[in-house]
Amino acid sequence: MGANILIVEDEESILELIAINLHQSGFTPIRALNAEYADKLIHEAVPDFIILDWMLPGMSGIDFAKRLRSNTSTKKIPIIMLTAKSEEENMIKGLDSGADDYLTKPFSPRELVARIKAILRRKAPELIDEPIQINKLHLDPTTYLVKSNGTTLQMGPTEFRLLHFFMKNPDRVFSRNHILDKVWGNQSDIDDRTVDVHIKRLRDSLTLAKHHKLIQTVRGIGYRFCENHKQ
Ligand code: CA
């Protein structure tokens, strides 16, 4: 559910360290040991974010960043460059190549995750899995817990994803098809009545805490999570 982050790094221990930390932060890490393989992966599926090492065997990180920036389908992907070089001149080159930010090795994984979140917050806030609090309802995407006034509400994984989607997009009306697309992904065999079934289950889960009215049916269109509903 978290953003897909492609890591291009030829030092396997660093690659693995980054991947583990990204996974723990709710992101989906994708690994590449060189730019050529990364390029192949990007052709298969465009990632949401790229962490790119400067010194790579074959094509350098800088050249790869420039190439990504010159291609329509990849030019908007945020990039953080990793470099062992701390000379200012190289940092400037890194940013000139189109990177959004850079980190000098050795860096703390926590710092890297903080930088990624800062960029995503600015460029693609819908991709960060941060806890959301609306009225008395608190949802934490990393622990998969929904609480109301400190009490955990029980719900299935689909209802959780549905609620997460609604809480990230309060007050907007969504059609069943739109919800299917965003919450279930590209599973074309699913009927849009499935949405109604899970909305009912979600409302049931929220009933005990009297939050069920937060999810409103919009006749003829779909559903809306109404942030300002009076309890
Ligand atoms: Ca390297």
PDB file of C-alpha atoms and ligand atoms in Angstrom:
ATOM      1  CA  MET A   1       0.000   0.000   0.000  1.00  0.00           C
ATOM      2  CA  GLY A   2       2.923   2.364   0.688  1.00  0.00           C
ATOM      3  CA  ALA A   3       4.854   4.043  -2.096  1.00  0.00           C
ATOM      4  CA  ASN A   4       7.029   1.844  -4.316  1.00  0.00           C
ATOM      5  CA  ILE A   5      10.602   3.000  -3.852  1.00  0.00           C
ATOM      6  CA  LEU A   6      13.303   1.840  -6.237  1.00  0.00           C
ATOM      7  CA  ILE A   7      16.763   1.668  -4.667  1.00  0.00           C
ATOM      8  CA  VAL A   8      19.686   1.695  -7.100  1.00  0.00           C
ATOM      9  CA  GLU A   9      22.808   0.842  -5.133  1.00  0.00           C
ATOM     10  CA  ASP A  10      25.704  -1.497  -5.980  1.00  0.00           C
ATOM     11  CA  GLU A  11      26.810  -2.075  -2.378  1.00  0.00           C
ATOM     12  CA  GLU A  12      24.565  -4.904  -1.306  1.00  0.00           C
ATOM     13  CA  SER A  13      24.849  -4.253   2.439  1.00  0.00           C
ATOM     14  CA  ILE A  14      23.726  -0.638   1.978  1.00  0.00           C
ATOM     15  CA  LEU A  15      20.996  -1.712  -0.448  1.00  0.00           C
ATOM     16  CA  GLU A  16      19.656  -4.175   2.100  1.00  0.00           C
ATOM     17  CA  LEU A  17      19.896  -1.714   4.996  1.00  0.00           C
ATOM     18  CA  ILE A  18      17.878   0.849   3.050  1.00  0.00           C
ATOM     19  CA  ALA A  19      15.334  -1.754   1.900  1.00  0.00           C
ATOM     20  CA  ILE A  20      14.721  -2.989   5.457  1.00  0.00           C
ATOM     21  CA  ASN A  21      14.253   0.529   6.780  1.00  0.00           C
ATOM     22  CA  LEU A  22      11.884   1.479   3.976  1.00  0.00           C
ATOM     23  CA  HIS A  23       9.846  -1.654   4.571  1.00  0.00           C
ATOM     24  CA  GLN A  24       9.628  -0.871   8.298  1.00  0.00           C
ATOM     25  CA  SER A  25       8.410   2.615   7.430  1.00  0.00           C
ATOM     26  CA  GLY A  26       5.537   1.235   5.373  1.00  0.00           C
ATOM     27  CA  PHE A  27       7.116   1.627   1.925  1.00  0.00           C
ATOM     28  CA  THR A  28       7.615  -1.094  -0.669  1.00  0.00           C
ATOM     29  CA  PRO A  29      11.326  -1.338  -1.561  1.00  0.00           C
ATOM     30  CA  ILE A  30      12.434  -2.493  -5.028  1.00  0.00           C
ATOM     31  CA  ARG A  31      16.109  -3.411  -5.432  1.00  0.00           C
ATOM     32  CA  ALA A  32      18.516  -2.811  -8.318  1.00  0.00           C
ATOM     33  CA  LEU A  33      22.304  -3.196  -8.218  1.00  0.00           C
ATOM     34  CA  ASN A  34      22.933  -1.003 -11.274  1.00  0.00           C
ATOM     35  CA  ALA A  35      21.282   1.603 -13.490  1.00  0.00           C
ATOM     36  CA  GLU A  36      20.783  -0.805 -16.384  1.00  0.00           C
ATOM     37  CA  TYR A  37      18.698  -3.194 -14.286  1.00  0.00           C
ATOM     38  CA  ALA A  38      16.859  -0.256 -12.681  1.00  0.00           C
ATOM     39  CA  ASP A  39      15.985   0.952 -16.171  1.00  0.00           C
ATOM     40  CA  LYS A  40      14.526  -2.450 -17.028  1.00  0.00           C
ATOM     41  CA  LEU A  41      12.417  -2.423 -13.828  1.00  0.00           C
ATOM     42  CA  ILE A  42      11.164   1.099 -14.551  1.00  0.00           C
ATOM     43  CA  HIS A  43       9.984  -0.045 -17.993  1.00  0.00           C
ATOM     44  CA  GLU A  44       7.917  -2.733 -16.306  1.00  0.00           C
ATOM     45  CA  ALA A  45       6.433  -0.458 -13.619  1.00  0.00           C
ATOM     46  CA  VAL A  46       7.198   3.187 -12.893  1.00  0.00           C
ATOM     47  CA  PRO A  47       8.130   3.553  -9.192  1.00  0.00           C
ATOM     48  CA  ASP A  48       6.885   6.377  -6.957  1.00  0.00           C
ATOM     49  CA  PHE A  49      10.359   7.338  -5.760  1.00  0.00           C
ATOM     50  CA  ILE A  50      13.997   6.541  -6.557  1.00  0.00           C
ATOM     51  CA  ILE A  51      17.017   6.404  -4.263  1.00  0.00           C
ATOM     52  CA  LEU A  52      20.012   6.571  -6.543  1.00  0.00           C
ATOM     53  CA  ASP A  53      23.644   5.955  -5.723  1.00  0.00           C
ATOM     54  CA  TRP A  54      26.101   8.265  -7.453  1.00  0.00           C
ATOM     55  CA  MET A  55      28.934   5.796  -8.075  1.00  0.00           C
ATOM     56  CA  LEU A  56      27.593   2.774  -9.916  1.00  0.00           C
ATOM     57  CA  PRO A  57      29.273   0.253 -12.204  1.00  0.00           C
ATOM     58  CA  GLY A  58      28.231   0.997 -15.792  1.00  0.00           C
ATOM     59  CA  MET A  59      26.033   4.079 -16.117  1.00  0.00           C
ATOM     60  CA  SER A  60      26.629   6.529 -13.234  1.00  0.00           C
ATOM     61  CA  GLY A  61      23.853   7.730 -10.967  1.00  0.00           C
ATOM     62  CA  ILE A  62      24.196  11.246 -12.354  1.00  0.00           C
ATOM     63  CA  ASP A  63      23.777  10.127 -15.964  1.00  0.00           C
ATOM     64  CA  PHE A  64      20.871   7.925 -14.999  1.00  0.00           C
ATOM     65  CA  ALA A  65      19.156  10.812 -13.168  1.00  0.00           C
ATOM     66  CA  LYS A  66      19.574  13.016 -16.246  1.00  0.00           C
ATOM     67  CA  ARG A  67      18.099  10.306 -18.414  1.00  0.00           C
ATOM     68  CA  LEU A  68      15.107   9.893 -16.091  1.00  0.00           C
ATOM     69  CA  ARG A  69      14.522  13.642 -16.148  1.00  0.00           C
ATOM     70  CA  SER A  70      14.550  13.752 -19.955  1.00  0.00           C
ATOM     71  CA  ASN A  71      11.908  11.052 -20.324  1.00  0.00           C
ATOM     72  CA  THR A  72       8.217  12.058 -20.092  1.00  0.00           C
ATOM     73  CA  SER A  73       7.130   8.996 -18.127  1.00  0.00           C
ATOM     74  CA  THR A  74       9.890   9.287 -15.511  1.00  0.00           C
ATOM     75  CA  LYS A  75      10.700  12.988 -15.277  1.00  0.00           C
ATOM     76  CA  LYS A  76       8.466  13.627 -12.268  1.00  0.00           C
ATOM     77  CA  ILE A  77       9.675  10.753 -10.093  1.00  0.00           C
ATOM     78  CA  PRO A  78      11.325  12.222  -6.973  1.00  0.00           C
ATOM     79  CA  ILE A  79      14.999  11.256  -6.654  1.00  0.00           C
ATOM     80  CA  ILE A  80      17.346  11.295  -3.683  1.00  0.00           C
ATOM     81  CA  MET A  81      20.988  10.828  -4.656  1.00  0.00           C
ATOM     82  CA  LEU A  82      23.444   9.047  -2.398  1.00  0.00           C
ATOM     83  CA  THR A  83      27.034  10.056  -2.607  1.00  0.00           C
ATOM     84  CA  ALA A  84      30.262   9.170  -0.860  1.00  0.00           C
ATOM     85  CA  LYS A  85      31.631  12.487  -2.007  1.00  0.00           C
ATOM     86  CA  SER A  86      31.009  15.410   0.243  1.00  0.00           C
ATOM     87  CA  GLU A  87      32.588  18.087  -1.923  1.00  0.00           C
ATOM     88  CA  GLU A  88      30.186  20.887  -2.553  1.00  0.00           C
ATOM     89  CA  GLU A  89      30.848  20.862  -6.278  1.00  0.00           C
ATOM     90  CA  ASN A  90      29.573  17.321  -6.571  1.00  0.00           C
ATOM     91  CA  MET A  91      26.459  18.050  -4.553  1.00  0.00           C
ATOM     92  CA  ILE A  92      25.663  20.892  -6.900  1.00  0.00           C
ATOM     93  CA  LYS A  93      26.178  18.596  -9.883  1.00  0.00           C
ATOM     94  CA  GLY A  94      23.839  16.099  -8.228  1.00  0.00           C
ATOM     95  CA  LEU A  95      21.084  18.652  -7.812  1.00  0.00           C
ATOM     96  CA  ASP A  96      21.711  20.012 -11.314  1.00  0.00           C
ATOM     97  CA  SER A  97      21.123  16.552 -12.716  1.00  0.00           C
ATOM     98  CA  GLY A  98      17.566  16.778 -11.421  1.00  0.00           C
ATOM     99  CA  ALA A  99      17.788  15.098  -8.016  1.00  0.00           C
ATOM    100  CA  ASP A 100      15.363  16.491  -5.408  1.00  0.00           C
ATOM    101  CA  ASP A 101      17.789  15.970  -2.564  1.00  0.00           C
ATOM    102  CA  TYR A 102      21.047  14.205  -1.763  1.00  0.00           C
ATOM    103  CA  LEU A 103      22.589  12.429   1.196  1.00  0.00           C
ATOM    104  CA  THR A 104      26.280  11.928   1.853  1.00  0.00           C
ATOM    105  CA  LYS A 105      27.427   8.467   2.979  1.00  0.00           C
ATOM    106  CA  PRO A 106      27.507   7.350   5.688  1.00  0.00           C
ATOM    107  CA  PHE A 107      23.975   8.458   6.537  1.00  0.00           C
ATOM    108  CA  SER A 108      21.433   7.257   9.068  1.00  0.00           C
ATOM    109  CA  PRO A 109      18.517   5.310   7.567  1.00  0.00           C
ATOM    110  CA  ARG A 110      16.216   7.350   9.788  1.00  0.00           C
ATOM    111  CA  GLU A 111      17.486  10.523   8.139  1.00  0.00           C
ATOM    112  CA  LEU A 112      16.888   9.005   4.704  1.00  0.00           C
ATOM    113  CA  VAL A 113      13.297   8.064   5.592  1.00  0.00           C
ATOM    114  CA  ALA A 114      12.697  11.574   6.981  1.00  0.00           C
ATOM    115  CA  ARG A 115      13.978  13.118   3.730  1.00  0.00           C
ATOM    116  CA  ILE A 116      11.814  10.791   1.616  1.00  0.00           C
ATOM    117  CA  LYS A 117       8.727  11.719   3.647  1.00  0.00           C
ATOM    118  CA  ALA A 118       9.519  15.430   3.379  1.00  0.00           C
ATOM    119  CA  ILE A 119       9.678  15.167  -0.422  1.00  0.00           C
ATOM    120  CA  LEU A 120       6.551  13.008  -0.651  1.00  0.00           C
ATOM    121  CA  ARG A 121       4.646  15.370   1.633  1.00  0.00           C
ATOM    122  CA  ARG A 122       5.388  18.116  -0.881  1.00  0.00           C
ATOM    123  CA  LYS A 123       5.044  16.175  -4.121  1.00  0.00           C
ATOM    124  CA  ALA A 124       2.712  13.253  -3.457  1.00  0.00           C
ATOM    125  CA  PRO A 125       1.122  13.430   0.014  1.00  0.00           C
ATOM    126  CA  GLU A 126      -1.280  10.588  -0.821  1.00  0.00           C
ATOM    127  CA  LEU A 127       1.676   8.180  -0.855  1.00  0.00           C
ATOM    128  CA  ILE A 128       2.826   8.616   2.739  1.00  0.00           C
ATOM    129  CA  ASP A 129       1.477   6.248   5.314  1.00  0.00           C
ATOM    130  CA  GLU A 130       1.328   8.488   8.333  1.00  0.00           C
ATOM    131  CA  PRO A 131      -1.175   8.124  11.163  1.00  0.00           C
ATOM    132  CA  ILE A 132      -4.370  10.077  10.511  1.00  0.00           C
ATOM    133  CA  GLN A 133      -6.648  11.522  13.153  1.00  0.00           C
ATOM    134  CA  ILE A 134     -10.116  12.719  12.187  1.00  0.00           C
ATOM    135  CA  ASN A 135     -12.518  13.672  14.963  1.00  0.00           C
ATOM    136  CA  LYS A 136     -11.981  10.925  17.548  1.00  0.00           C
ATOM    137  CA  LEU A 137     -10.952   8.341  14.980  1.00  0.00           C
ATOM    138  CA  HIS A 138      -7.253   7.488  14.796  1.00  0.00           C
ATOM    139  CA  LEU A 139      -5.820   5.244  12.064  1.00  0.00           C
ATOM    140  CA  ASP A 140      -2.215   4.045  12.022  1.00  0.00           C
ATOM    141  CA  PRO A 141      -1.141   2.466   8.694  1.00  0.00           C
ATOM    142  CA  THR A 142       2.041   0.951  10.132  1.00  0.00           C
ATOM    143  CA  THR A 143       0.354  -0.944  12.985  1.00  0.00           C
ATOM    144  CA  TYR A 144      -2.955  -1.489  11.121  1.00  0.00           C
ATOM    145  CA  LEU A 145      -4.824  -0.235  14.179  1.00  0.00           C
ATOM    146  CA  VAL A 146      -7.906   1.945  14.241  1.00  0.00           C
ATOM    147  CA  LYS A 147      -8.758   3.477  17.570  1.00  0.00           C
ATOM    148  CA  SER A 148     -11.520   5.631  18.930  1.00  0.00           C
ATOM    149  CA  ASN A 149     -10.735   7.397  22.206  1.00  0.00           C
ATOM    150  CA  GLY A 150      -7.996   4.817  22.783  1.00  0.00           C
ATOM    151  CA  THR A 151     -10.252   1.797  22.163  1.00  0.00           C
ATOM    152  CA  THR A 152      -9.214  -0.437  19.261  1.00  0.00           C
ATOM    153  CA  LEU A 153     -11.915  -1.058  16.677  1.00  0.00           C
ATOM    154  CA  GLN A 154     -11.957  -4.499  15.078  1.00  0.00           C
ATOM    155  CA  MET A 155     -12.129  -4.677  11.291  1.00  0.00           C
ATOM    156  CA  GLY A 156     -10.920  -6.796   8.390  1.00  0.00           C
ATOM    157  CA  PRO A 157      -7.984  -5.839   6.124  1.00  0.00           C
ATOM    158  CA  THR A 158     -10.242  -4.673   3.274  1.00  0.00           C
ATOM    159  CA  GLU A 159     -12.299  -2.488   5.625  1.00  0.00           C
ATOM    160  CA  PHE A 160      -9.036  -1.071   6.975  1.00  0.00           C
ATOM    161  CA  ARG A 161      -7.818  -0.150   3.474  1.00  0.00           C
ATOM    162  CA  LEU A 162     -11.208   1.320   2.662  1.00  0.00           C
ATOM    163  CA  LEU A 163     -11.213   3.464   5.812  1.00  0.00           C
ATOM    164  CA  HIS A 164      -7.614   4.531   5.163  1.00  0.00           C
ATOM    165  CA  PHE A 165      -8.547   5.631   1.643  1.00  0.00           C
ATOM    166  CA  PHE A 166     -11.537   7.625   2.955  1.00  0.00           C
ATOM    167  CA  MET A 167      -9.574   9.270   5.756  1.00  0.00           C
ATOM    168  CA  LYS A 168      -6.882  10.361   3.307  1.00  0.00           C
ATOM    169  CA  ASN A 169      -9.549  11.936   1.108  1.00  0.00           C
ATOM    170  CA  PRO A 170     -12.150  13.426   3.454  1.00  0.00           C
ATOM    171  CA  ASP A 171     -15.263  15.184   2.163  1.00  0.00           C
ATOM    172  CA  ARG A 172     -14.783  14.030  -1.428  1.00  0.00           C
ATOM    173  CA  VAL A 173     -17.408  11.935  -3.163  1.00  0.00           C
ATOM    174  CA  PHE A 174     -16.136   8.786  -4.881  1.00  0.00           C
ATOM    175  CA  SER A 175     -17.912   6.461  -7.277  1.00  0.00           C
ATOM    176  CA  ARG A 176     -17.866   2.721  -6.589  1.00  0.00           C
ATOM    177  CA  ASN A 177     -15.571   2.259  -9.584  1.00  0.00           C
ATOM    178  CA  HIS A 178     -13.126   4.847  -8.301  1.00  0.00           C
ATOM    179  CA  ILE A 179     -13.092   3.200  -4.867  1.00  0.00           C
ATOM    180  CA  LEU A 180     -12.583  -0.226  -6.465  1.00  0.00           C
ATOM    181  CA  ASP A 181      -9.666   1.106  -8.451  1.00  0.00           C
ATOM    182  CA  LYS A 182      -7.996   2.785  -5.461  1.00  0.00           C
ATOM    183  CA  VAL A 183      -8.650   0.195  -2.766  1.00  0.00           C
ATOM    184  CA  TRP A 184      -8.678  -3.088  -4.677  1.00  0.00           C
ATOM    185  CA  GLY A 185      -6.322  -2.112  -7.496  1.00  0.00           C
ATOM    186  CA  ASN A 186      -6.553  -3.551 -10.958  1.00  0.00           C
ATOM    187  CA  GLN A 187      -8.649  -6.601 -10.187  1.00  0.00           C
ATOM    188  CA  SER A 188     -11.162  -6.350 -13.021  1.00  0.00           C
ATOM    189  CA  ASP A 189     -13.067  -9.462 -11.916  1.00  0.00           C
ATOM    190  CA  ILE A 190     -14.509  -7.674  -8.886  1.00  0.00           C
ATOM    191  CA  ASP A 191     -18.077  -6.424  -9.120  1.00  0.00           C
ATOM    192  CA  ASP A 192     -18.745  -2.885  -7.884  1.00  0.00           C
ATOM    193  CA  ARG A 193     -21.398  -4.275  -5.505  1.00  0.00           C
ATOM    194  CA  THR A 194     -18.399  -5.586  -3.549  1.00  0.00           C
ATOM    195  CA  VAL A 195     -17.820  -1.995  -2.475  1.00  0.00           C
ATOM    196  CA  ASP A 196     -21.308  -1.859  -0.923  1.00  0.00           C
ATOM    197  CA  VAL A 197     -20.677  -5.093   0.978  1.00  0.00           C
ATOM    198  CA  HIS A 198     -17.438  -3.781   2.477  1.00  0.00           C
ATOM    199  CA  ILE A 199     -18.886  -0.343   3.206  1.00  0.00           C
ATOM    200  CA  LYS A 200     -21.592  -2.072   5.228  1.00  0.00           C
ATOM    201  CA  ARG A 201     -18.969  -4.102   7.117  1.00  0.00           C
ATOM    202  CA  LEU A 202     -16.917  -0.978   7.732  1.00  0.00           C
ATOM    203  CA  ARG A 203     -19.940   0.880   9.077  1.00  0.00           C
ATOM    204  CA  ASP A 204     -20.670  -2.095  11.333  1.00  0.00           C
ATOM    205  CA  SER A 205     -17.108  -1.912  12.674  1.00  0.00           C
ATOM    206  CA  LEU A 206     -17.503   1.796  13.337  1.00  0.00           C
ATOM    207  CA  THR A 207     -20.954   1.503  14.930  1.00  0.00           C
ATOM    208  CA  LEU A 208     -19.763   0.620  18.434  1.00  0.00           C
ATOM    209  CA  ALA A 209     -17.768   3.843  18.570  1.00  0.00           C
ATOM    210  CA  LYS A 210     -20.685   5.685  16.913  1.00  0.00           C
ATOM    211  CA  HIS A 211     -18.561   6.645  13.920  1.00  0.00           C
ATOM    212  CA  HIS A 212     -20.682   4.829  11.312  1.00  0.00           C
ATOM    213  CA  LYS A 213     -22.299   8.087  10.131  1.00  0.00           C
ATOM    214  CA  LEU A 214     -18.914   9.386   9.001  1.00  0.00           C
ATOM    215  CA  ILE A 215     -19.385   7.329   5.834  1.00  0.00           C
ATOM    216  CA  GLN A 216     -22.251   8.732   3.865  1.00  0.00           C
ATOM    217  CA  THR A 217     -24.025   7.304   0.855  1.00  0.00           C
ATOM    218  CA  VAL A 218     -24.334   9.837  -1.934  1.00  0.00           C
ATOM    219  CA  ARG A 219     -27.359   8.746  -3.927  1.00  0.00           C
ATOM    220  CA  GLY A 220     -26.644   7.914  -7.561  1.00  0.00           C
ATOM    221  CA  ILE A 221     -22.911   8.564  -7.178  1.00  0.00           C
ATOM    222  CA  GLY A 222     -21.148   6.636  -4.428  1.00  0.00           C
ATOM    223  CA  TYR A 223     -19.736   7.392  -1.015  1.00  0.00           C
ATOM    224  CA  ARG A 224     -18.155  10.161   0.984  1.00  0.00           C
ATOM    225  CA  PHE A 225     -16.273  10.263   4.280  1.00  0.00           C
ATOM    226  CA  CYS A 226     -17.666  13.335   5.967  1.00  0.00           C
ATOM    227  CA  GLU A 227     -15.070  14.923   8.209  1.00  0.00           C
ATOM    228  CA  ASN A 228     -17.400  17.434   9.815  1.00  0.00           C
ATOM    229  CA  HIS A 229     -20.145  15.063  10.794  1.00  0.00           C
ATOM    230  CA  LYS A 230     -21.420  15.993  14.261  1.00  0.00           C
ATOM    231  CA  GLN A 231     -21.090  13.152  16.743  1.00  0.00           C
TER     232      GLN A 231
HETATM  233 CA    CA B   1      28.348   2.798  -5.224  1.00  0.00          CA
END
